[in-house]
CSV table of C-alpha atoms and ligand atoms in Angstrom, one decimal:
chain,number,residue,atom,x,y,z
A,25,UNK,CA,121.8,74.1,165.5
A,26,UNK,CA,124.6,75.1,163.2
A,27,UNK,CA,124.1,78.8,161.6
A,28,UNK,CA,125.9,79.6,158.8
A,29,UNK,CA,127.5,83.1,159.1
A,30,UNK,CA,126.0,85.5,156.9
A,31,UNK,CA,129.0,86.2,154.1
A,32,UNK,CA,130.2,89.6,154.8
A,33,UNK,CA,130.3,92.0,151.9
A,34,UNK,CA,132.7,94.7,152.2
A,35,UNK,CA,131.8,98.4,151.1
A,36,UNK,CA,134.7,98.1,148.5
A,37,UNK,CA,133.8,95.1,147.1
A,38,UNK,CA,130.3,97.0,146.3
A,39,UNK,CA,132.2,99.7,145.6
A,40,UNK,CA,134.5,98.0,142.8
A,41,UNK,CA,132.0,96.0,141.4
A,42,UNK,CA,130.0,99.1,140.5
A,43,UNK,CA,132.8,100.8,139.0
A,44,UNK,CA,133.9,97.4,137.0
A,45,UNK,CA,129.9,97.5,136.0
A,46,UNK,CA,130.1,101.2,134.5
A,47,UNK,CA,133.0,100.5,133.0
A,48,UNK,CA,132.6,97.1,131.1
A,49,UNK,CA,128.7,97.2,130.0
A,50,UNK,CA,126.2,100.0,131.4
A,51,UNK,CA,127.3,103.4,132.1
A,52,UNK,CA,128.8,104.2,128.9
A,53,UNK,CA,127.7,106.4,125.9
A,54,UNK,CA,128.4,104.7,122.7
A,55,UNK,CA,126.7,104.0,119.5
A,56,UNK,CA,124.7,100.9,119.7
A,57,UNK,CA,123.3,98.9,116.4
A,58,UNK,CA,121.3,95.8,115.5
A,59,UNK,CA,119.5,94.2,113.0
A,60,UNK,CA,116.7,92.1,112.0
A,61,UNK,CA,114.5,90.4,109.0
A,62,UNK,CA,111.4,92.6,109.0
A,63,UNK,CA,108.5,93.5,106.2
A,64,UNK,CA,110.3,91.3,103.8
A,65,UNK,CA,113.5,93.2,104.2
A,66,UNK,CA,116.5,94.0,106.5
A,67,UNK,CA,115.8,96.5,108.9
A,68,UNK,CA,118.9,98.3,110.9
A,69,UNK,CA,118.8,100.6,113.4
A,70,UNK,CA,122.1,102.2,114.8
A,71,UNK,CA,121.7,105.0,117.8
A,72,UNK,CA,123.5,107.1,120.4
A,73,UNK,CA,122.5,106.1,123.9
A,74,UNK,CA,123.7,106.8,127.5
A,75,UNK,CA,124.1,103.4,128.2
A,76,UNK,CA,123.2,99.9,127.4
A,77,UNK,CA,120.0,100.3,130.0
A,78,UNK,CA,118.5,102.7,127.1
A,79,UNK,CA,119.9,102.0,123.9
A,80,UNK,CA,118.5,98.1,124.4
A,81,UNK,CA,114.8,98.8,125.2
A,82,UNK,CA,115.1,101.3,122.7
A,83,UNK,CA,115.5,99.6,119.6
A,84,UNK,CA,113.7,96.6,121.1
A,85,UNK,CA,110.6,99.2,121.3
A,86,UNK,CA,111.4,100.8,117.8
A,87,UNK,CA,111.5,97.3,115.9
A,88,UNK,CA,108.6,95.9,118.1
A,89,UNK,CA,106.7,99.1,116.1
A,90,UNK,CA,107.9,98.2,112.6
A,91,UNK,CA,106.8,94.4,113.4
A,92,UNK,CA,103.3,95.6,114.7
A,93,UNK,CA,103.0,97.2,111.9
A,94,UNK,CA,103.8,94.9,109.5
A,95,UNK,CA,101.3,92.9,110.8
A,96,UNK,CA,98.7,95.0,110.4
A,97,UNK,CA,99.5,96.2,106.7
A,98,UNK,CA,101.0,93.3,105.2
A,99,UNK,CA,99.1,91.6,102.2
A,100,UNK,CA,101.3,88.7,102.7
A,101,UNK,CA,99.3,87.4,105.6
A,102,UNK,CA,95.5,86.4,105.2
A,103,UNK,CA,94.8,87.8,108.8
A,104,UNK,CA,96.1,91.3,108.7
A,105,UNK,CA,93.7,94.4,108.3
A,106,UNK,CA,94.3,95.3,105.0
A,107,UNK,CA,94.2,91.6,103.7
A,108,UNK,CA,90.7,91.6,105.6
A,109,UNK,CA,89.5,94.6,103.7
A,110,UNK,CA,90.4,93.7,100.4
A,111,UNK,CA,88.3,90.5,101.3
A,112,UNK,CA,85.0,92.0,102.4
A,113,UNK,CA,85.1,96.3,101.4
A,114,UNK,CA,83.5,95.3,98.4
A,115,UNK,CA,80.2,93.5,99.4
A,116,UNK,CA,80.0,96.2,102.9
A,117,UNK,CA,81.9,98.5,104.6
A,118,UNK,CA,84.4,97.7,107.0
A,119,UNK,CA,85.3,99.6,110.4
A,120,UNK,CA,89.1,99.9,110.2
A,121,UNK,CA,91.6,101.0,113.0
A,122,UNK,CA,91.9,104.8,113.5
A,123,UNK,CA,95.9,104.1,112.3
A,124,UNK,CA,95.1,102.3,109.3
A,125,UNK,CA,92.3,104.8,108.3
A,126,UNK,CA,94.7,107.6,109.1
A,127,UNK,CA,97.2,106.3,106.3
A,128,UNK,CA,94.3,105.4,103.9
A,129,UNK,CA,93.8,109.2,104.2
A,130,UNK,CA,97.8,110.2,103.5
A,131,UNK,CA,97.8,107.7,101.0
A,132,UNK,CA,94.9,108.9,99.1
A,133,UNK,CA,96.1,112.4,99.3
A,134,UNK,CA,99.4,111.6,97.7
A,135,UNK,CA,97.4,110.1,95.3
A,136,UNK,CA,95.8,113.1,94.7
A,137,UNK,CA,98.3,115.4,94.5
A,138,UNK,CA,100.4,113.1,92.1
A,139,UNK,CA,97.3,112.8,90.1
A,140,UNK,CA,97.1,109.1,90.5
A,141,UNK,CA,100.8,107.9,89.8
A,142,UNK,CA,100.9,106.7,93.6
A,143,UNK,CA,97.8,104.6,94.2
A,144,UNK,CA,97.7,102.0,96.6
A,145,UNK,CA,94.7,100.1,94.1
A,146,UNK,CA,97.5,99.7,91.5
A,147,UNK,CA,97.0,95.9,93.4
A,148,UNK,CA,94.5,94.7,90.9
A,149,UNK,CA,97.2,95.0,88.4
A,150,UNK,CA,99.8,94.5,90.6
A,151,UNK,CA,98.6,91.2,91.6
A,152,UNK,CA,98.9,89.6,88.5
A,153,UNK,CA,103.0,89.7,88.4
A,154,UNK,CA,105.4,87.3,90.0
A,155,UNK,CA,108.5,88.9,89.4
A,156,UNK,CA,110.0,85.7,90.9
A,157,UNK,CA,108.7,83.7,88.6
A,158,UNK,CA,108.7,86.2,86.0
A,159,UNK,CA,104.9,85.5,85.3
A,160,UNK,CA,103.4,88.8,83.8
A,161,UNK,CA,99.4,89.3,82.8
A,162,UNK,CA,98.4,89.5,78.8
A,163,UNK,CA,96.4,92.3,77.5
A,164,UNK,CA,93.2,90.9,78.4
A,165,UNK,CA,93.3,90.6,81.5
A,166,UNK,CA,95.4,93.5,82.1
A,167,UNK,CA,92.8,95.7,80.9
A,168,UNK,CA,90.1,94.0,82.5
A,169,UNK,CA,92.2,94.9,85.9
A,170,UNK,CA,92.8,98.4,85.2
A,171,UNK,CA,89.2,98.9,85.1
A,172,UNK,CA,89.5,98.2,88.8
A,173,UNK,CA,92.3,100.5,89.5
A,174,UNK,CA,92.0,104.2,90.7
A,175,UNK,CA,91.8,105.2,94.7
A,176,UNK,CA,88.3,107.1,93.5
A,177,UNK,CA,87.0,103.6,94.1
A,178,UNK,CA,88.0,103.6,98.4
A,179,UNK,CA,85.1,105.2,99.8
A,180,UNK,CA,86.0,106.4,103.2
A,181,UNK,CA,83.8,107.4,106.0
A,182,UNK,CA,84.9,109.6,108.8
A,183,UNK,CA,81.9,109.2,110.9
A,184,UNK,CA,82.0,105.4,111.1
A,185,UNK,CA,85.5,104.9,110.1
A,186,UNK,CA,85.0,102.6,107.6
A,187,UNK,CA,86.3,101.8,104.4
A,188,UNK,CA,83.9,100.6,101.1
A,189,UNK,CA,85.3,99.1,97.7
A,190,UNK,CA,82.9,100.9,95.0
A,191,UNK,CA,82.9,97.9,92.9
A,192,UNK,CA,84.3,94.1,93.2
A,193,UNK,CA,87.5,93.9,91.7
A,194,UNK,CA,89.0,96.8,93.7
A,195,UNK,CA,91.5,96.0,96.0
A,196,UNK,CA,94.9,97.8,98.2
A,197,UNK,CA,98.7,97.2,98.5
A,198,UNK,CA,100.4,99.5,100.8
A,199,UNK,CA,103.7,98.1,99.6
A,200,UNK,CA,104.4,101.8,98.2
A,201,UNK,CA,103.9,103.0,101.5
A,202,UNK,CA,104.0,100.8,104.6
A,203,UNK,CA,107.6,100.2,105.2
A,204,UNK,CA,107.9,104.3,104.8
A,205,UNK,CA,105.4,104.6,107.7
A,206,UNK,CA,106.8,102.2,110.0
A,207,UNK,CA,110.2,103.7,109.7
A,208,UNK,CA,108.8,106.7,111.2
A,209,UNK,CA,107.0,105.2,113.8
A,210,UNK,CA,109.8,103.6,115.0
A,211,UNK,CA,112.2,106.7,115.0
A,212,UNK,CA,109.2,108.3,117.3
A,213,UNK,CA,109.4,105.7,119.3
A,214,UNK,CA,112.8,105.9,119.9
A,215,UNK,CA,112.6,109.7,120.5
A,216,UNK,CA,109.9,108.8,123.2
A,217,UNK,CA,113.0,107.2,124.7
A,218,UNK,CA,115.6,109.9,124.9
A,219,UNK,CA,117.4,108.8,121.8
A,220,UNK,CA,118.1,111.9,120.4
A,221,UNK,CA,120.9,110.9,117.0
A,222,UNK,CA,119.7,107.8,115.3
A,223,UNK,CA,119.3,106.2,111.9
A,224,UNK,CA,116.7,103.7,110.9
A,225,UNK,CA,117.0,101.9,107.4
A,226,UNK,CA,114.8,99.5,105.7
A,227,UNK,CA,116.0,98.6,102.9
A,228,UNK,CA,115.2,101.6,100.1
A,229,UNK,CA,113.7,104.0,103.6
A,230,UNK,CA,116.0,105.3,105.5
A,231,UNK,CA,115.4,107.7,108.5
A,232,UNK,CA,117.7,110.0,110.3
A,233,UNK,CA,117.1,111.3,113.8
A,234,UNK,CA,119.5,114.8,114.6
A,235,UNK,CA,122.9,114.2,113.1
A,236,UNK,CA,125.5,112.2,113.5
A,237,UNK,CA,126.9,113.8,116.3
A,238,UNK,CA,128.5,116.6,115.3
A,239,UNK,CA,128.4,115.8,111.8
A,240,UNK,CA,125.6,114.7,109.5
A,241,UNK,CA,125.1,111.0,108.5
A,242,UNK,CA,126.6,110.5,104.9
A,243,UNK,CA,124.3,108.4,102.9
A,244,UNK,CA,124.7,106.9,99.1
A,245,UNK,CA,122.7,106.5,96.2
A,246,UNK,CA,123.5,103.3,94.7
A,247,UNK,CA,123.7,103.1,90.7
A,248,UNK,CA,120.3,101.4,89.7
A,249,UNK,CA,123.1,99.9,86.8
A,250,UNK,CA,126.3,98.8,88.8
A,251,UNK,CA,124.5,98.0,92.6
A,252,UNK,CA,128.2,98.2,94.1
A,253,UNK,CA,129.0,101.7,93.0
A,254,UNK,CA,127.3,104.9,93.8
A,255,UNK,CA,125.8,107.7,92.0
A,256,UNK,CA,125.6,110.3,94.5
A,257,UNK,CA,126.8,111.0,97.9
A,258,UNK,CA,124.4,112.8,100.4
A,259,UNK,CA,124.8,114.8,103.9
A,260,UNK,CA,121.7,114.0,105.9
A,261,UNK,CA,120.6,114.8,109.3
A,262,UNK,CA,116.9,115.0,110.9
A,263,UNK,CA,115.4,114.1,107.9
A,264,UNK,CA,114.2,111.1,105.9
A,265,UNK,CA,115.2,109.6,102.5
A,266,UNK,CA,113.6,107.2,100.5
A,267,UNK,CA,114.8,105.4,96.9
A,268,UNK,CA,112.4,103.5,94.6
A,269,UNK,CA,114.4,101.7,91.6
A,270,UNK,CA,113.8,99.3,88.9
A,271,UNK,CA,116.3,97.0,90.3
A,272,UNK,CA,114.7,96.0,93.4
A,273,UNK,CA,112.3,93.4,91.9
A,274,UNK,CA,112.8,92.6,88.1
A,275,UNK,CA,112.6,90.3,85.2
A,276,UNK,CA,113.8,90.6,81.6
A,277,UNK,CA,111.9,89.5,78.6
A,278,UNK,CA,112.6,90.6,75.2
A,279,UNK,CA,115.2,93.5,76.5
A,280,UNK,CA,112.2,95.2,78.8
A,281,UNK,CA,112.2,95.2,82.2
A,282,UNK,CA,109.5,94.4,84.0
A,283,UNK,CA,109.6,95.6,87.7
A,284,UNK,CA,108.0,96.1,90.6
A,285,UNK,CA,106.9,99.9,90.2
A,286,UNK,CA,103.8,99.9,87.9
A,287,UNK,CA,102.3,103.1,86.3
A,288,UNK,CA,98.4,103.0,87.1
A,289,UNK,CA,97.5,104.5,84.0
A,290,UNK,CA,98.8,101.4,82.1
A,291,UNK,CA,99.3,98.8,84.7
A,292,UNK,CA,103.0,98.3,83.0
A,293,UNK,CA,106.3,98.6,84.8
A,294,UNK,CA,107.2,102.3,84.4
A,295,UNK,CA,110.2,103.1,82.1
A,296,UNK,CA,110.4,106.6,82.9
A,297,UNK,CA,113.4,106.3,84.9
A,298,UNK,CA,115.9,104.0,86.7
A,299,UNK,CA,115.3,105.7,90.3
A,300,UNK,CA,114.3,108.6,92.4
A,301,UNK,CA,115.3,109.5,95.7
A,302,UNK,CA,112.8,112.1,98.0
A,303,UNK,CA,114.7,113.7,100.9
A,304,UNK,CA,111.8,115.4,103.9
A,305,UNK,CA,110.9,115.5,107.3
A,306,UNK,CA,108.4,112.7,106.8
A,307,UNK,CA,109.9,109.0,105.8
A,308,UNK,CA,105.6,108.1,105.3
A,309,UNK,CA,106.0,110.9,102.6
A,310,UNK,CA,109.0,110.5,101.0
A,311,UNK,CA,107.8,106.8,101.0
A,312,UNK,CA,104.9,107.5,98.9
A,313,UNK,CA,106.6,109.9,97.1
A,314,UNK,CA,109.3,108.3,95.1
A,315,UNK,CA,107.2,105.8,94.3
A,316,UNK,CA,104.4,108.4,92.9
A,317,UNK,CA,107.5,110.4,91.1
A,318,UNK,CA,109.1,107.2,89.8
A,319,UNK,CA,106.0,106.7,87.4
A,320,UNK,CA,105.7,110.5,86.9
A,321,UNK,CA,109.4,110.7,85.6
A,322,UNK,CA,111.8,113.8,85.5
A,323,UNK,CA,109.8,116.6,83.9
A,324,UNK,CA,106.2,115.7,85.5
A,325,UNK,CA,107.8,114.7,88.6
A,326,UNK,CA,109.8,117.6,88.9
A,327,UNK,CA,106.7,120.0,88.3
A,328,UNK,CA,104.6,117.7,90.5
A,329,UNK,CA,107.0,118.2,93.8
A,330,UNK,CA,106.3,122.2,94.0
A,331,UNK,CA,103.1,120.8,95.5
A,332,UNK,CA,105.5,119.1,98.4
A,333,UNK,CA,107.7,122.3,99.4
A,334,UNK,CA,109.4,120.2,102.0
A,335,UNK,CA,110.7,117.9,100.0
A,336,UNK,CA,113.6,117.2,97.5
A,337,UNK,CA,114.2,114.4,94.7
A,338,UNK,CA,116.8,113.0,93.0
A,339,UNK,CA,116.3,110.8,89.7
A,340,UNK,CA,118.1,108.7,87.7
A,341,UNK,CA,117.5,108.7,84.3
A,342,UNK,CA,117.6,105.8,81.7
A,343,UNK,CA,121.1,107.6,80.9
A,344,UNK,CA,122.1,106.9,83.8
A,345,UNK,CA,122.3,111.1,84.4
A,346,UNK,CA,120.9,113.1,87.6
A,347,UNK,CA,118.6,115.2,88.1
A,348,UNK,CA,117.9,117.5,91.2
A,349,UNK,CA,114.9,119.1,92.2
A,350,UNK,CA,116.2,122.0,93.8
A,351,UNK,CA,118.2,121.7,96.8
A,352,UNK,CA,121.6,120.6,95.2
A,353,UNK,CA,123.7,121.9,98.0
A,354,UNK,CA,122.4,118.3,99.8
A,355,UNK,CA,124.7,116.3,97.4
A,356,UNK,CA,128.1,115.7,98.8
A,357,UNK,CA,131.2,115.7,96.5
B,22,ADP,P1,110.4,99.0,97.9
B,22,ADP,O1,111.1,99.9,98.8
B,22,ADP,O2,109.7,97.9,98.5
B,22,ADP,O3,111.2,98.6,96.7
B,22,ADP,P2,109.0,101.2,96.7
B,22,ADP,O4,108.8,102.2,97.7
B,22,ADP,O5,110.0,101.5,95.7
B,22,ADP,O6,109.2,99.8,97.4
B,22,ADP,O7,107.6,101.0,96.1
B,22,ADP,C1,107.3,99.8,95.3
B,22,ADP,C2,106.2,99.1,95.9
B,22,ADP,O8,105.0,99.9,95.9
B,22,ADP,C3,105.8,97.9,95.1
B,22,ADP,O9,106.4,96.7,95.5
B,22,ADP,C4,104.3,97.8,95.2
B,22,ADP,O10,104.0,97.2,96.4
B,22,ADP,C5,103.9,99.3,95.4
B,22,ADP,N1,103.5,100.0,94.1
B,22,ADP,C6,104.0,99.7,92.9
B,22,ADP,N2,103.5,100.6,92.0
B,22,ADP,C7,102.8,101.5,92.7
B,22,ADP,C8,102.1,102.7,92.4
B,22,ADP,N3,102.0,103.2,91.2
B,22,ADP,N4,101.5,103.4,93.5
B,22,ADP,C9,101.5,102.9,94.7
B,22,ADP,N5,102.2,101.8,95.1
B,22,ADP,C10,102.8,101.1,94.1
B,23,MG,MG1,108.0,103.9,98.0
């Protein structure tokens, strides 16, 4: 029988091809980024990692989280958890996850403590705008919607862990919130991997893990007026920064500006001012927060944020000038 010689693998060849493998893909620290379509915006995460081997499963893990959670919160998809409770709270309670009831709980304080300017049942009003297709309610059925509007209405039970709707009508949008949430989920799971310098950004959340090696991260505020310019430059490191404007989603009709931010008092887009930006430790918070201090405007929102000692705000006026809460020595030159 003919044997075929086992090939013969010289200790140098092993010994160059680990050297050539350190040296070309996995062994090296470096900044590592990438990018994806996620909770109906574009979700980046660049980090600092050892090597390849950690930076890779890293941000898979940390967008696998955001995408998880989407999926939960979403009320663009018929089967997620929330779209399930604003189908049946109403008639009976419904057992929720302990996560989901967890938020519920933040986003009700919030609520609270911005006496009702963020509040996830704005939805009944919210609903009836299509800022695509620039459909907005009339009077009538605007007011009949407010009447359905106020987080009073979520009736939540510790014991079972359930959620009730006090009254048909009432339902929840955690589109203030969510994407906030998930983008600090995702910087923990990173952490849980060793990453110790990263940034996360979701379109208007951004969170920053440690600095930027050495330095902090450098981070703009874009003009809510003139997108490509912007109106403030900040030094950021281990914290999180959120910025709700009037420019995201928007129509005009008859010079107002209807957008995506509504005041739950009135159900109307609020005009108090163009944008606010919250700086914390907590991207959940600041989140919730500039949404909640959008409708609240300078003067109440300024007054409102002593109740949030950890965190900062920066609004735009309809001026176009800027106002800072109290930590000015944040914003850059
Ligand atoms: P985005 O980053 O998506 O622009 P924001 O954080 O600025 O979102 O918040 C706006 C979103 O919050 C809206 O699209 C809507 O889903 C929700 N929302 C609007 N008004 C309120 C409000 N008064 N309280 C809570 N959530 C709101
Ligand atoms: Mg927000």
């Amino acid at each position: 029988m003919w044997v075929k010689k086992p090939h013969r693998v010289s200790c140098c060849t092993v010994c160059l091809a680990v050297l050539w493998f350190s040296q070309t893909t996995a062994l090296r620290a470096e900044w590592f980024n990438d990018e994806r379509t996620l909770m109906g915006t574009q979700v980046r995460i660049e980090l600092w990692a050892d090597n390849a081997l950690q930076a890779r499963p890293a941000i898979s893990a940390a967008l696998a989280e955001i995408a998880r959670i989407d999926a939960a919160m979403s009320v663009y998809r018929d089967d997620s958890e929330v779209s399930q409770l604003n189908q049946h709270a109403a008639k009976a309670p419904v057992r929720i996850s302990a996560e989901l009831f967890e938020l519920l709980e933040r986003a009700i304080g919030v609520f609270e403590l911005t006496e009702g300017a963020f509040d996830i049942t704005y939805a009944a009003a919210g609903v009836l705008y299509d800022f695509r297709d620039a459909q907005r309610p009339d009077e009538q059925a605007l007011g009949q919607a407010l009447q359905s509007v106020g987080s009073q209405r979520l009736l939540l039970d510790h014991g079972s862990r359930s959620v009730f709707f006090s009254q048909p009508g009432v339902r929840i949008d955690l589109g203030g919130i969510a994407k906030g949430y998930a983008v600090e989920r995702a910087t923990a799971a990173l952490q849980r991997r060793g990453i110790h310098h990263a940034l996360i950004t979701a379109g208007g959340d951004s969170r920053f893990l440690g600095d930027r090696r050495g330095r902090p991260w450098r981070i703009g505020i874009r003009d809510p007026r003139n997108l490509e310019r912007s109106a403030a430059l900040l030094s950021i490191a281990d914290e999180a920064i959120s910025t709700s404007g009037d420019y995201e989603r928007f129509f005009v009709e008859d010079g107002i500006r209807y957008h995506h931010i509504l005041d739950p008092t009135t159900g109307r887009s609020s005009q108090a001012v163009t944008s606010v930006s919250v700086i914390g430790p907590d991207a959940t918070i600041t989140d919730a927060l500039a949404t909640g201090l959008f409708v609240l405007g300078v003067t109440k929102g300024k007054n409102t944020l002593k109740k949030f000692p950890a965190y900062d705000a920066i609004f735009i006026d309809r001026q176009g000038s800027l106002h800072v809460s109290k930590n000015v020595s944040k914003l850059s030159d």
